[in-house]
Coordinates of N, CA, C and O in Angstrom, one line a residue:
X81 N 0.9 -1.5 0.3 CA 0.0 0.3 0.2 C 1.3 1.2 0.0 O 1.6 1.3 0.4
X82 N 0.5 1.5 -0.4 CA 0.9 3.5 -1.5 C 0.4 4.5 -0.1 O -0.9 5.1 -0.8
X83 N 0.6 5.3 0.6 CA -0.5 6.1 2.1 C 0.6 7.6 1.7 O 2.1 8.1 1.8
X84 N 0.5 8.7 1.1 CA 0.8 9.3 0.8 C 0.5 10.8 1.6 O -1.1 11.4 1.9
X85 N 0.3 12.8 1.8 CA 0.6 13.0 3.0 C 0.4 14.1 1.7 O 1.8 14.3 1.9
X86 N -0.2 14.7 1.4 CA 0.8 16.4 0.2 C -0.4 17.4 1.7 O -1.3 17.2 1.8
X87 N 0.9 18.1 1.5 CA 1.1 19.3 2.4 C 1.3 20.8 1.9 O 2.6 20.6 0.7
X88 N 0.8 22.0 2.3 CA 0.8 23.0 2.0 C 2.3 23.3 2.7 O 1.9 23.4 3.8
X89 N 3.0 24.0 1.7 CA 4.4 25.1 2.4 C 5.8 23.6 2.7 O 5.3 22.6 2.9
X90 N 6.0 24.5 3.3 CA 8.2 23.6 3.5 C 7.9 23.2 5.2 O 7.5 24.6 5.7
X91 N 8.2 22.5 5.7 CA 8.5 22.2 7.0 C 9.8 23.3 7.8 O 10.6 23.1 6.5
X92 N 10.0 23.7 8.3 CA 11.6 24.3 8.8 C 11.3 23.5 10.4 O 12.8 23.9 10.6
X93 N 10.4 23.9 11.4 CA 10.4 23.1 12.5 C 11.5 22.2 12.9 O 10.4 20.9 12.2
X94 N 12.7 22.2 13.1 CA 13.2 20.7 13.3 C 11.7 19.7 14.2 O 12.4 18.3 13.7
X95 N 11.8 20.1 15.3 CA 10.5 19.1 16.0 C 10.1 18.4 15.4 O 9.2 17.4 16.2
X96 N 8.9 19.5 14.7 CA 8.2 18.2 13.1 C 8.9 17.7 12.4 O 8.4 16.3 12.2
X97 N 9.6 18.6 12.4 CA 10.9 17.2 11.0 C 11.4 15.7 11.7 O 10.7 14.6 11.4
X98 N 11.6 16.0 12.4 CA 12.2 15.0 13.0 C 11.3 13.9 13.8 O 11.0 12.7 13.6
X99 N 10.2 14.3 14.2 CA 8.5 13.8 14.7 C 7.7 12.5 13.5 O 8.3 11.8 13.5
X100 N 8.4 13.9 12.2 CA 7.6 12.2 11.4 C 8.4 12.4 10.4 O 8.0 10.9 10.2
X101 N 9.9 12.2 10.3 CA 11.1 10.7 9.9 C 11.0 10.1 11.1 O 10.9 8.7 10.6
X102 N 10.6 9.8 12.2 CA 10.5 8.5 13.1 C 9.3 8.1 13.2 O 9.7 6.3 12.5
X103 N 8.3 8.5 12.5 CA 6.6 8.3 12.1 C 6.9 7.3 10.9 O 6.8 5.9 10.6
X104 N 8.0 8.0 9.8 CA 7.9 7.3 8.5 C 9.1 6.3 8.7 O 8.8 5.2 7.8
X105 N 9.8 6.0 9.4 CA 10.8 5.2 9.9 C 9.6 3.8 10.3 O 10.3 2.5 9.7
X106 N 9.1 3.8 11.2 CA 8.7 2.8 11.6 C 7.7 2.4 10.8 O 6.5 1.4 10.9
X107 N 7.4 3.6 9.5 CA 6.5 2.1 9.0 C 6.6 2.1 7.8 O 6.4 1.4 6.9
X108 N 8.1 2.2 7.9 CA 8.6 0.8 6.3 C 8.5 0.2 5.8 O 8.5 0.2 4.8
X109 N 9.0 -1.0 7.7 CA 8.0 -2.6 7.1 C 6.7 -2.4 6.5 O 6.5 -3.8 6.1
X110 N 6.6 -1.3 6.4 CA 4.7 -1.9 6.5 C 3.7 -2.1 4.8 O 3.2 -2.1 4.9
X111 N 4.7 -0.8 4.6 CA 3.8 0.3 3.1 C 5.4 1.3 3.0 O 5.5 1.5 3.5
X112 N 5.2 1.6 2.0 CA 5.3 3.0 1.3 C 4.8 4.4 2.0 O 3.8 4.4 2.4
X113 N 5.2 5.0 2.0 CA 4.3 6.2 2.9 C 5.5 8.0 2.5 O 7.0 7.1 2.6
X114 N 5.3 8.7 1.8 CA 5.9 10.1 1.5 C 5.1 10.9 1.8 O 4.2 11.1 2.4
X115 N 5.8 12.2 2.1 CA 5.0 13.2 2.4 C 5.8 14.2 0.8 O 6.4 14.3 0.4
X116 N 4.9 14.5 0.3 CA 4.2 15.8 -0.6 C 4.8 17.3 -0.4 O 3.5 17.3 0.5
X117 N 5.6 18.2 -0.2 CA 5.0 19.1 -0.2 C 5.2 19.7 -1.2 O 6.3 19.7 -2.6
X118 N 3.9 20.6 -1.6 CA 3.8 22.3 -2.3 C 3.6 23.7 -2.0 O 3.8 23.5 -0.4
X119 N 3.9 24.5 -2.9 CA 4.5 25.7 -2.3 C 3.5 26.0 -2.2 O 2.2 26.1 -2.6
X120 N 3.0 26.9 -0.5 CA 2.3 27.9 -0.3 C 2.3 29.1 -0.9 O 3.5 29.5 -1.8
X121 N 1.3 29.9 -1.3 CA 0.8 31.2 -2.3 C 1.1 32.3 -1.3 O 1.0 32.6 -0.3
X122 N 2.7 33.1 -1.5 CA 2.3 34.1 -0.5 C 2.1 34.7 -0.5 O 1.1 35.7 -1.4
X123 N 1.8 35.9 0.2 CA 0.0 36.3 0.9 C 0.7 36.9 1.7 O 1.1 36.7 3.3
X124 N 0.1 38.3 1.7 CA -0.2 39.4 2.5 C -1.5 38.7 4.3 O -2.1 37.6 3.9
X125 N -1.4 39.5 5.7 CA -1.7 38.6 7.2 C -3.2 38.8 5.9 O -4.0 38.3 6.7
X126 N -3.5 39.9 5.7 CA -4.9 39.8 5.9 C -5.8 40.2 4.0 O -4.2 41.0 3.9
X127 N -6.8 39.6 4.3 CA -6.9 39.5 2.7 C -8.5 39.6 2.8 O -8.8 39.2 3.4
X128 N -8.2 39.5 1.4 CA -10.3 40.0 1.3 C -10.8 38.6 1.3 O -9.6 37.8 0.7
X129 N -12.0 38.5 0.4 CA -12.3 36.6 0.5 C -11.4 36.4 -0.5 O -12.3 35.5 -0.9
X130 N -12.4 37.7 -1.3 CA -11.4 36.8 -3.4 C -10.4 36.8 -3.3 O -10.2 36.2 -4.1
X131 N -9.5 37.6 -2.4 CA -8.2 37.4 -2.6 C -7.9 35.3 -1.9 O -6.6 34.7 -2.2
X132 N -8.7 35.4 -0.3 CA -8.4 34.2 -0.4 C -8.7 33.3 -1.0 O -8.1 32.0 -1.5
X133 N -10.0 33.1 -2.1 CA -9.9 32.6 -3.2 C -8.8 32.0 -3.9 O -8.6 30.7 -4.3
X134 N -8.8 33.1 -3.9 CA -7.3 33.1 -5.2 C -5.8 32.2 -4.4 O -5.3 31.3 -5.2
X135 N -5.2 32.6 -3.6 CA -4.5 31.9 -2.3 C -5.1 30.2 -2.5 O -3.5 29.4 -3.0
X136 N -5.9 30.3 -2.7 CA -6.5 28.5 -2.0 C -6.7 27.6 -3.5 O -6.0 27.1 -3.8
X137 N -7.2 28.9 -4.9 CA -7.4 28.2 -6.1 C -6.1 27.6 -6.3 O -5.6 26.6 -6.6
X138 N -5.2 28.6 -6.1 CA -3.4 28.7 -6.8 C -2.6 27.5 -5.9 O -1.8 26.2 -6.4
X139 N -3.4 27.2 -4.6 CA -2.4 26.1 -4.0 C -2.6 23.9 -4.0 O -2.8 23.8 -4.1
X140 N -4.4 24.4 -4.2 CA -5.3 24.1 -4.8 C -4.6 23.1 -6.3 O -4.8 21.8 -6.5
X141 N -4.3 24.3 -7.4 CA -4.2 23.5 -8.8 C -2.7 23.0 -7.2 O -2.2 21.6 -9.3
X142 N -1.8 23.1 -7.0 CA -0.6 22.2 -7.1 C -0.2 21.2 -6.5 O 0.3 20.2 -6.5
X143 N -2.1 20.9 -5.3 CA -2.2 20.1 -4.7 C -2.6 18.7 -5.6 O -2.4 17.8 -5.8
X144 N -3.3 19.0 -6.9 CA -4.0 18.7 -7.6 C -3.8 17.9 -9.1 O -3.4 16.8 -8.8
X145 N -2.1 18.9 -9.0 CA -0.9 18.5 -10.4 C 0.0 17.0 -9.4 O 0.4 16.4 -10.5
X146 N -0.3 17.0 -8.2 CA 0.7 15.7 -7.2 C -0.2 14.6 -7.4 O 0.2 13.7 -6.9
X147 N -1.5 14.7 -7.4 CA -2.3 13.5 -6.8 C -2.3 12.4 -8.0 O -3.2 12.9 -9.3
X148 N -2.3 11.9 -8.2 CA -2.4 10.5 -9.4 C -4.1 9.8 -9.6 O -4.4 9.6 -8.8
X149 N -4.6 9.9 -10.6 CA -6.3 9.6 -11.5 C -6.8 8.7 -10.3 O -7.8 8.6 -9.7
X150 N -5.6 7.3 -10.8 CA -6.5 6.0 -10.3 C -6.1 6.1 -8.0 O -6.7 5.5 -6.6
X151 N -5.2 7.2 -7.0 CA -5.3 7.7 -5.9 C -6.8 7.8 -5.5 O -7.9 8.4 -5.8
X152 N -7.0 7.6 -4.1 CA -8.3 8.1 -3.1 C -8.2 8.4 -2.6 O -6.8 8.7 -1.6
X153 N -8.6 9.4 -2.5 CA -8.5 11.0 -1.7 C -9.4 11.4 -0.8 O -10.0 11.5 -0.2
X154 N -8.6 11.5 0.5 CA -8.9 12.2 1.8 C -8.8 13.2 1.8 O -7.0 14.0 2.3
X155 N -9.6 13.9 2.4 CA -9.0 15.3 2.2 C -9.3 15.9 3.9 O -10.5 15.6 4.4
X156 N -8.1 16.5 4.9 CA -8.4 16.4 5.9 C -9.0 18.0 6.4 O -8.7 19.7 5.3
X157 N -10.2 18.8 6.9 CA -11.1 19.4 6.7 C -12.0 19.9 7.8 O -12.6 18.7 8.5
X158 N -12.4 20.9 9.0 CA -13.3 20.8 9.8 C -14.2 20.4 9.9 O -14.5 19.9 10.8
X159 N -14.6 20.9 8.5 CA -16.1 20.5 8.6 C -16.3 18.2 8.3 O -17.6 17.9 7.7
X160 N -15.2 18.1 8.3 CA -14.5 17.3 7.9 C -15.7 15.1 9.1 O -16.7 15.8 9.8
X161 N -15.6 14.2 8.5 CA -16.0 13.7 9.2 C -15.0 12.7 10.2 O -14.1 13.1 10.3
X162 N -15.9 13.2 11.6 CA -14.4 12.6 12.9 C -14.5 10.8 13.4 O -15.0 10.3 13.3
X163 N -13.2 10.2 12.6 CA -13.5 9.0 13.1 C -12.1 8.7 14.5 O -11.6 10.2 14.4
X164 N -12.7 8.2 15.3 CA -11.5 7.7 15.8 C -10.6 6.6 15.2 O -10.9 6.5 14.2
X165 N -9.7 6.5 16.0 CA -8.0 5.3 15.6 C -8.3 4.1 15.4 O -8.1 3.7 14.5
X166 N -9.4 3.6 16.0 CA -9.6 2.9 14.8 C -11.1 2.2 14.0 O -10.6 2.1 12.1
X167 N -11.6 3.8 13.9 CA -12.6 3.8 12.8 C -11.2 3.7 11.3 O -11.0 3.9 9.8
X168 N -10.2 5.1 11.6 CA -10.0 5.2 11.0 C -8.7 3.5 10.0 O -8.2 3.7 9.0
X169 N -7.6 3.1 10.7 CA -7.9 1.4 10.3 C -8.9 0.3 9.6 O -8.3 0.3 9.0
X170 N -9.6 0.4 10.6 CA -10.1 0.5 9.7 C -11.1 0.8 7.8 O -11.4 -0.3 7.3
X171 N -11.2 2.1 7.6 CA -10.7 2.0 6.6 C -10.1 2.4 6.1 O -9.8 1.5 5.0
X172 N -8.7 2.4 5.9 CA -7.3 2.2 5.5 C -7.7 0.6 5.3 O -7.3 0.2 4.1
X173 N -7.8 -0.4 6.0 CA -7.9 -1.6 5.3 C -8.8 -2.0 5.1 O -7.9 -2.8 4.0
X174 N -9.9 -1.7 4.8 CA -10.8 -1.5 3.6 C -10.3 -0.8 2.7 O -11.0 -1.6 1.4
X175 N -9.7 0.3 2.4 CA -9.6 0.2 1.3 C -8.2 -0.2 0.3 O -7.9 -0.6 -0.8
X176 N -7.6 -0.7 0.6 CA -6.5 -1.7 1.0 C -6.6 -3.4 0.3 O -6.6 -3.6 -0.6
X177 N -7.7 -3.3 1.5 CA -8.5 -4.4 0.7 C -9.6 -5.3 -0.5 O -9.4 -5.6 -1.8
X178 N -10.5 -4.0 -0.1 CA -11.6 -4.0 -1.3 C -11.1 -2.4 -2.4 O -11.8 -2.2 -3.5
X179 N -10.4 -1.9 -2.1 CA -10.8 -0.1 -2.7 C -9.5 -0.1 -3.8 O -9.1 -0.3 -4.9
X180 N -8.3 0.6 -3.3 CA -7.1 0.7 -3.4 C -6.8 1.0 -2.7 O -6.1 0.5 -2.1
X181 N -4.9 0.7 -3.3 CA -3.2 0.4 -2.3 C -2.7 2.3 -2.9 O -1.5 1.7 -1.5
X182 N -3.7 2.1 -3.2 CA -3.0 3.8 -3.2 C -3.7 5.8 -2.4 O -5.4 5.4 -2.7
X183 N -3.3 5.9 -1.2 CA -4.3 6.3 -0.4 C -3.7 8.0 -0.4 O -2.9 7.7 -0.2
X184 N -4.4 9.4 -0.7 CA -3.3 10.0 -0.5 C -4.5 11.4 0.2 O -5.9 11.4 0.1
X185 N -3.7 12.0 1.8 CA -3.8 12.5 2.6 C -4.0 13.9 2.2 O -2.4 14.4 1.6
X186 N -4.8 15.2 1.9 CA -4.3 16.4 1.7 C -4.7 17.2 2.4 O -5.8 17.2 3.1
X187 N -3.9 17.5 2.7 CA -3.6 19.0 4.3 C -3.5 20.5 3.3 O -2.7 20.6 2.8
X188 N -4.5 21.5 3.4 CA -4.3 22.4 3.0 C -3.1 23.1 3.7 O -2.5 23.2 5.0
X189 N -2.8 24.7 3.5 CA -2.5 25.6 4.1 C -3.4 26.5 4.9 O -4.0 25.7 5.5
X190 N -3.2 27.3 4.9 CA -3.3 28.5 6.0 C -4.8 28.5 6.3 O -5.2 29.3 7.5
X191 N -5.4 28.9 4.9 CA -6.8 29.4 4.1 C -7.3 28.1 4.2 O -8.3 28.7 3.8
X192 N -6.8 26.7 4.3 CA -7.7 25.8 3.7 C -7.6 24.5 2.9 O -6.1 25.6 1.6
X193 N -8.8 24.5 2.0 CA -8.0 23.8 1.0 C -9.6 24.4 -0.2 O -10.4 24.9 0.0
X194 N -8.4 24.4 -1.0 CA -10.1 24.9 -2.5 C -11.2 24.2 -2.7 O -10.8 22.8 -2.2
X195 N -12.1 24.1 -2.6 CA -13.5 23.5 -4.0 C -12.7 22.9 -4.6 O -13.2 21.9 -4.6
X196 N -11.8 22.9 -6.0 CA -11.1 21.7 -6.2 C -10.9 20.5 -5.7 O -11.4 19.2 -6.1
X197 N -10.1 20.8 -4.9 CA -9.7 19.7 -4.3 C -10.0 19.1 -3.3 O -10.4 18.3 -3.0
X198 N -11.1 19.7 -2.6 CA -12.4 18.5 -2.1 C -13.2 18.2 -3.2 O -14.0 17.0 -2.6
X199 N -13.3 18.8 -4.0 CA -14.8 18.0 -4.9 C -13.9 16.5 -5.9 O -14.3 15.7 -5.9
X200 N -12.2 16.1 -5.8 CA -11.7 16.1 -6.0 C -11.1 14.1 -5.0 O -11.3 13.6 -5.1
X201 N -11.5 15.2 -3.7 CA -11.3 14.2 -2.7 C -13.1 12.9 -2.7 O -14.0 13.3 -2.5
X202 N -13.2 11.7 -2.0 CA -12.9 11.0 -1.7 C -14.9 11.3 -0.4 O -15.0 10.1 -0.6
X203 N -13.3 11.6 -0.1 CA -13.8 11.8 1.7 C -12.9 12.8 2.4 O -12.2 13.3 2.0
X204 N -13.8 12.8 3.4 CA -13.3 14.3 4.3 C -13.4 13.7 6.2 O -14.4 13.4 5.9
X205 N -11.7 14.3 6.0 CA -11.7 13.5 7.4 C -11.6 14.5 8.5 O -10.9 16.2 8.1
X206 N -12.0 15.0 9.7 CA -11.9 15.8 10.7 C -11.2 15.1 12.2 O -11.1 14.3 12.1
X207 N -10.0 16.6 12.5 CA -10.0 16.1 13.2 C -10.3 15.8 15.2 O -9.3 16.8 16.1
X208 N -10.9 17.2 14.7 CA -11.9 18.0 15.5 C -12.2 19.6 15.1 O -11.7 20.0 14.3
X209 N -12.7 20.4 15.9 CA -13.2 21.3 15.3 C -12.2 22.5 16.1 O -12.2 23.8 15.9
X210 N -11.6 22.0 16.6 CA -10.0 22.9 16.8 C -9.3 23.2 15.8 O -9.2 22.3 14.8
X211 N -8.4 24.3 15.8 CA -7.7 25.0 14.7 C -6.3 24.6 15.2 O -5.4 24.4 16.4
X212 N -6.1 23.4 14.1 CA -4.3 23.5 14.1 C -3.2 24.0 13.1 O -3.9 24.0 11.6
X213 N -1.5 24.1 13.3 CA -1.3 24.8 12.1 C -1.2 23.7 11.6 O -0.7 22.0 11.6
X214 N -1.0 24.2 10.1 CA -1.1 22.9 9.4 C -0.1 21.8 9.4 O 0.0 20.6 9.0
X215 N 1.1 22.6 9.7 CA 2.2 22.1 9.7 C 2.4 20.6 10.7 O 2.8 19.6 10.4
X216 N 1.7 21.5 12.2 CA 1.5 20.3 13.3 C 1.2 18.7 12.3 O 0.8 17.7 13.3
X217 N -0.3 18.8 12.0 CA -1.9 18.7 11.5 C -0.9 17.3 10.4 O -1.0 16.0 11.3
X218 N 0.7 17.1 9.4 CA 0.8 16.7 9.2 C 1.5 15.4 10.1 O 1.6 14.3 10.0
X219 N 2.6 16.2 11.3 CA 2.8 15.2 12.3 C 2.0 14.1 12.8 O 1.9 12.9 12.8
X220 N 0.7 14.7 13.5 CA -0.5 14.3 14.0 C -0.6 13.3 13.0 O -1.1 11.9 13.8
X221 N -1.5 13.1 11.9 CA -1.6 12.4 10.6 C -0.6 11.0 10.9 O -0.9 10.1 10.7
X222 N 0.4 11.7 10.3 CA 1.2 10.7 10.4 C 1.3 10.1 11.3 O 1.5 8.3 11.1
X223 N 1.5 10.5 12.8 CA 0.7 9.0 13.8 C -0.3 8.6 13.5 O 0.1 7.5 14.2
X224 N -0.5 8.8 13.3 CA -1.8 8.3 13.7 C -2.4 7.0 12.3 O -2.6 6.7 12.5
X225 N -1.4 7.1 11.3 CA -1.4 6.4 10.5 C -0.5 4.9 10.6 O -1.5 4.0 11.0
X226 N 0.8 5.4 11.5 CA 1.3 4.6 12.3 C 0.3 3.9 12.7 O 0.2 2.1 13.4
X227 N 0.1 4.4 13.7 CA -1.6 3.3 15.1 C -2.7 3.2 14.1 O -2.5 1.9 14.7
X228 N -3.2 3.3 13.0 CA -3.6 2.5 12.8 C -3.4 1.3 11.9 O -3.9 0.7 12.0
X229 N -2.2 1.6 11.4 CA -1.2 -0.2 10.7 C -1.2 -1.2 11.9 O -1.4 -1.9 12.2
X230 N -0.6 0.0 13.0 CA -0.2 -0.9 14.2 C -1.7 -1.6 14.8 O -2.0 -3.2 14.9
X231 N -2.9 -1.1 15.0 CA -4.1 -1.4 14.9 C -4.3 -2.3 14.1 O -5.2 -4.0 14.4
X232 N -4.5 -2.7 12.5 CA -4.7 -3.9 12.3 C -3.7 -4.8 12.2 O -4.4 -5.5 11.4
X233 N -3.0 -4.6 12.1 CA -1.8 -6.1 12.0 C -1.6 -6.8 14.0 O -2.0 -7.2 13.5
X234 N -2.3 -6.0 15.0 CA -2.9 -7.0 16.2 C -1.8 -6.6 17.5 O -1.6 -7.2 17.7
X235 N -0.8 -5.2 16.6 CA 0.2 -5.8 17.1 C 0.0 -4.5 18.6 O -0.6 -3.3 18.5
X236 N 1.4 -4.7 19.2 CA 1.5 -3.7 20.4 C 1.5 -1.8 20.2 O 2.6 -2.2 19.3
X237 N 1.6 -0.7 20.3 CA 1.1 0.4 20.4 C 0.2 1.3 20.5 O -0.1 2.2 22.0
X238 N -1.2 1.1 20.2 CA -2.3 1.9 20.7 C -2.9 1.6 22.2 O -2.7 -0.3 22.0
X239 N -3.0 2.3 22.1 CA -3.9 2.2 24.2 C -4.5 2.6 24.2 O -5.4 3.3 23.7

Protein backbone atom coordinates (compact mmCIF):
# COMPACT_ATOMS: atom_id res chain seq x y z
CA UNK A 1 0.00 0.00 0.00
CA UNK A 2 1.14 3.55 -0.77
CA UNK A 3 0.05 6.30 1.59
CA UNK A 4 0.93 9.87 0.75
CA UNK A 5 0.37 13.08 2.64
CA UNK A 6 0.29 16.20 0.51
CA UNK A 7 0.82 19.36 2.51
CA UNK A 8 1.08 23.02 1.63
CA UNK A 9 4.33 24.71 2.61
CA UNK A 10 7.76 23.52 3.63
CA UNK A 11 8.34 22.33 7.16
CA UNK A 12 11.00 24.36 8.92
CA UNK A 13 10.66 23.34 12.56
CA UNK A 14 13.16 20.63 13.49
CA UNK A 15 10.88 18.98 16.04
CA UNK A 16 8.18 18.44 13.40
CA UNK A 17 10.66 17.17 10.81
CA UNK A 18 12.18 14.79 13.36
CA UNK A 19 8.80 13.53 14.57
CA UNK A 20 7.56 12.83 11.06
CA UNK A 21 10.84 11.14 10.15
CA UNK A 22 10.52 8.86 13.19
CA UNK A 23 6.99 7.71 12.28
CA UNK A 24 7.94 7.39 8.60
CA UNK A 25 10.81 5.11 9.65
CA UNK A 26 8.43 3.03 11.78
CA UNK A 27 6.02 2.71 8.83
CA UNK A 28 8.72 1.50 6.43
CA UNK A 29 8.32 -2.25 7.16
CA UNK A 30 4.56 -2.09 6.55
CA UNK A 31 3.88 0.19 3.60
CA UNK A 32 5.28 2.83 1.31
CA UNK A 33 4.85 6.26 2.87
CA UNK A 34 5.61 9.64 1.34
CA UNK A 35 5.15 13.27 2.25
CA UNK A 36 4.83 15.66 -0.65
CA UNK A 37 5.20 19.37 -0.02
CA UNK A 38 3.74 21.90 -2.42
CA UNK A 39 4.64 25.57 -2.32
CA UNK A 40 2.39 27.86 -0.36
CA UNK A 41 1.13 31.02 -2.00
CA UNK A 42 2.87 34.10 -0.68
CA UNK A 43 0.28 36.59 0.51
CA UNK A 44 -0.08 39.36 3.09
CA UNK A 45 -1.69 38.57 6.44
CA UNK A 46 -4.93 40.40 5.70
CA UNK A 47 -6.74 39.33 2.55
CA UNK A 48 -10.17 39.98 1.14
CA UNK A 49 -12.48 37.00 0.65
CA UNK A 50 -11.74 37.08 -3.09
CA UNK A 51 -7.99 37.06 -2.43
CA UNK A 52 -8.34 34.11 -0.05
CA UNK A 53 -10.16 32.19 -2.79
CA UNK A 54 -7.34 33.00 -5.22
CA UNK A 55 -4.71 31.77 -2.76
CA UNK A 56 -6.63 28.54 -2.14
CA UNK A 57 -7.12 28.05 -5.90
CA UNK A 58 -3.40 28.42 -6.66
CA UNK A 59 -2.41 26.08 -3.84
CA UNK A 60 -5.16 23.71 -4.96
CA UNK A 61 -3.71 23.56 -8.47
CA UNK A 62 -0.35 22.55 -7.01
CA UNK A 63 -2.01 19.88 -4.85
CA UNK A 64 -4.07 18.44 -7.70
CA UNK A 65 -0.97 18.24 -9.91
CA UNK A 66 0.51 15.77 -7.39
CA UNK A 67 -2.49 13.42 -7.20
CA UNK A 68 -2.49 10.38 -9.48
CA UNK A 69 -5.76 9.41 -11.14
CA UNK A 70 -6.23 6.12 -9.28
CA UNK A 71 -5.60 7.57 -5.83
CA UNK A 72 -8.28 7.60 -3.15
CA UNK A 73 -8.15 11.11 -1.71
CA UNK A 74 -9.04 12.00 1.86
CA UNK A 75 -9.09 15.75 2.49
CA UNK A 76 -8.53 17.00 6.01
CA UNK A 77 -11.24 19.53 6.67
CA UNK A 78 -12.70 20.93 9.87
CA UNK A 79 -16.20 20.00 8.61
CA UNK A 80 -15.15 16.46 7.69
CA UNK A 81 -16.17 13.25 9.41
CA UNK A 82 -14.72 12.58 12.84
CA UNK A 83 -12.95 9.21 12.90
CA UNK A 84 -11.55 7.44 15.90
CA UNK A 85 -8.17 5.75 15.53
CA UNK A 86 -9.96 2.43 15.17
CA UNK A 87 -12.23 3.82 12.45
CA UNK A 88 -9.25 5.18 10.53
CA UNK A 89 -7.61 1.75 10.83
CA UNK A 90 -10.74 0.03 9.49
CA UNK A 91 -11.01 2.53 6.64
CA UNK A 92 -7.42 2.02 5.56
CA UNK A 93 -7.84 -1.74 5.83
CA UNK A 94 -11.02 -1.64 3.71
CA UNK A 95 -9.40 0.59 1.10
CA UNK A 96 -6.37 -1.66 0.88
CA UNK A 97 -8.46 -4.79 0.63
CA UNK A 98 -11.35 -3.71 -1.57
CA UNK A 99 -10.63 -0.27 -2.94
CA UNK A 100 -7.25 1.06 -3.78
CA UNK A 101 -3.74 0.53 -2.60
CA UNK A 102 -2.98 4.24 -3.08
CA UNK A 103 -4.37 6.64 -0.48
CA UNK A 104 -3.62 10.35 -0.42
CA UNK A 105 -4.35 12.58 2.55
CA UNK A 106 -4.43 16.30 1.74
CA UNK A 107 -3.70 19.06 4.24
CA UNK A 108 -4.35 22.58 3.03
CA UNK A 109 -2.47 25.73 3.86
CA UNK A 110 -3.40 28.34 6.42
CA UNK A 111 -6.56 29.25 4.47
CA UNK A 112 -7.70 25.67 3.93
CA UNK A 113 -8.42 23.73 0.75
CA UNK A 114 -9.87 24.91 -2.54
CA UNK A 115 -13.28 23.73 -3.69
CA UNK A 116 -11.55 21.84 -6.52
CA UNK A 117 -9.48 19.79 -4.07
CA UNK A 118 -12.57 19.06 -1.97
CA UNK A 119 -14.41 17.90 -5.12
CA UNK A 120 -11.51 15.61 -6.06
CA UNK A 121 -11.54 13.95 -2.66
CA UNK A 122 -13.68 10.91 -2.00
CA UNK A 123 -13.81 11.60 1.72
CA UNK A 124 -13.30 14.42 4.19
CA UNK A 125 -11.83 13.71 7.58
CA UNK A 126 -11.66 15.95 10.63
CA UNK A 127 -9.57 15.78 13.78
CA UNK A 128 -12.11 17.94 15.56
CA UNK A 129 -13.32 21.49 15.55
CA UNK A 130 -10.09 22.88 16.94
CA UNK A 131 -7.71 24.66 14.61
CA UNK A 132 -4.22 23.21 14.41
CA UNK A 133 -1.30 24.64 12.44
CA UNK A 134 -1.17 22.77 9.15
CA UNK A 135 2.49 21.90 9.77
CA UNK A 136 1.66 20.25 13.11
CA UNK A 137 -1.22 18.41 11.45
CA UNK A 138 1.30 16.53 9.28
CA UNK A 139 2.91 15.08 12.39
CA UNK A 140 -0.42 14.22 14.02
CA UNK A 141 -1.68 12.54 10.83
CA UNK A 142 1.56 10.59 10.34
CA UNK A 143 1.30 9.27 13.89
CA UNK A 144 -2.33 8.28 13.31
CA UNK A 145 -1.43 6.40 10.13
CA UNK A 146 1.21 4.51 12.10
CA UNK A 147 -1.32 3.82 14.87
CA UNK A 148 -3.82 2.53 12.29
CA UNK A 149 -1.24 0.15 10.86
CA UNK A 150 -0.44 -1.21 14.32
CA UNK A 151 -4.15 -1.63 15.12
CA UNK A 152 -4.72 -3.52 11.87
CA UNK A 153 -1.79 -5.80 12.56
CA UNK A 154 -2.91 -6.46 16.13
CA UNK A 155 0.49 -5.32 17.37
CA UNK A 156 1.09 -3.40 20.59
CA UNK A 157 1.21 0.38 20.40
CA UNK A 158 -2.40 1.51 20.48
CA UNK A 159 -3.80 1.89 24.00
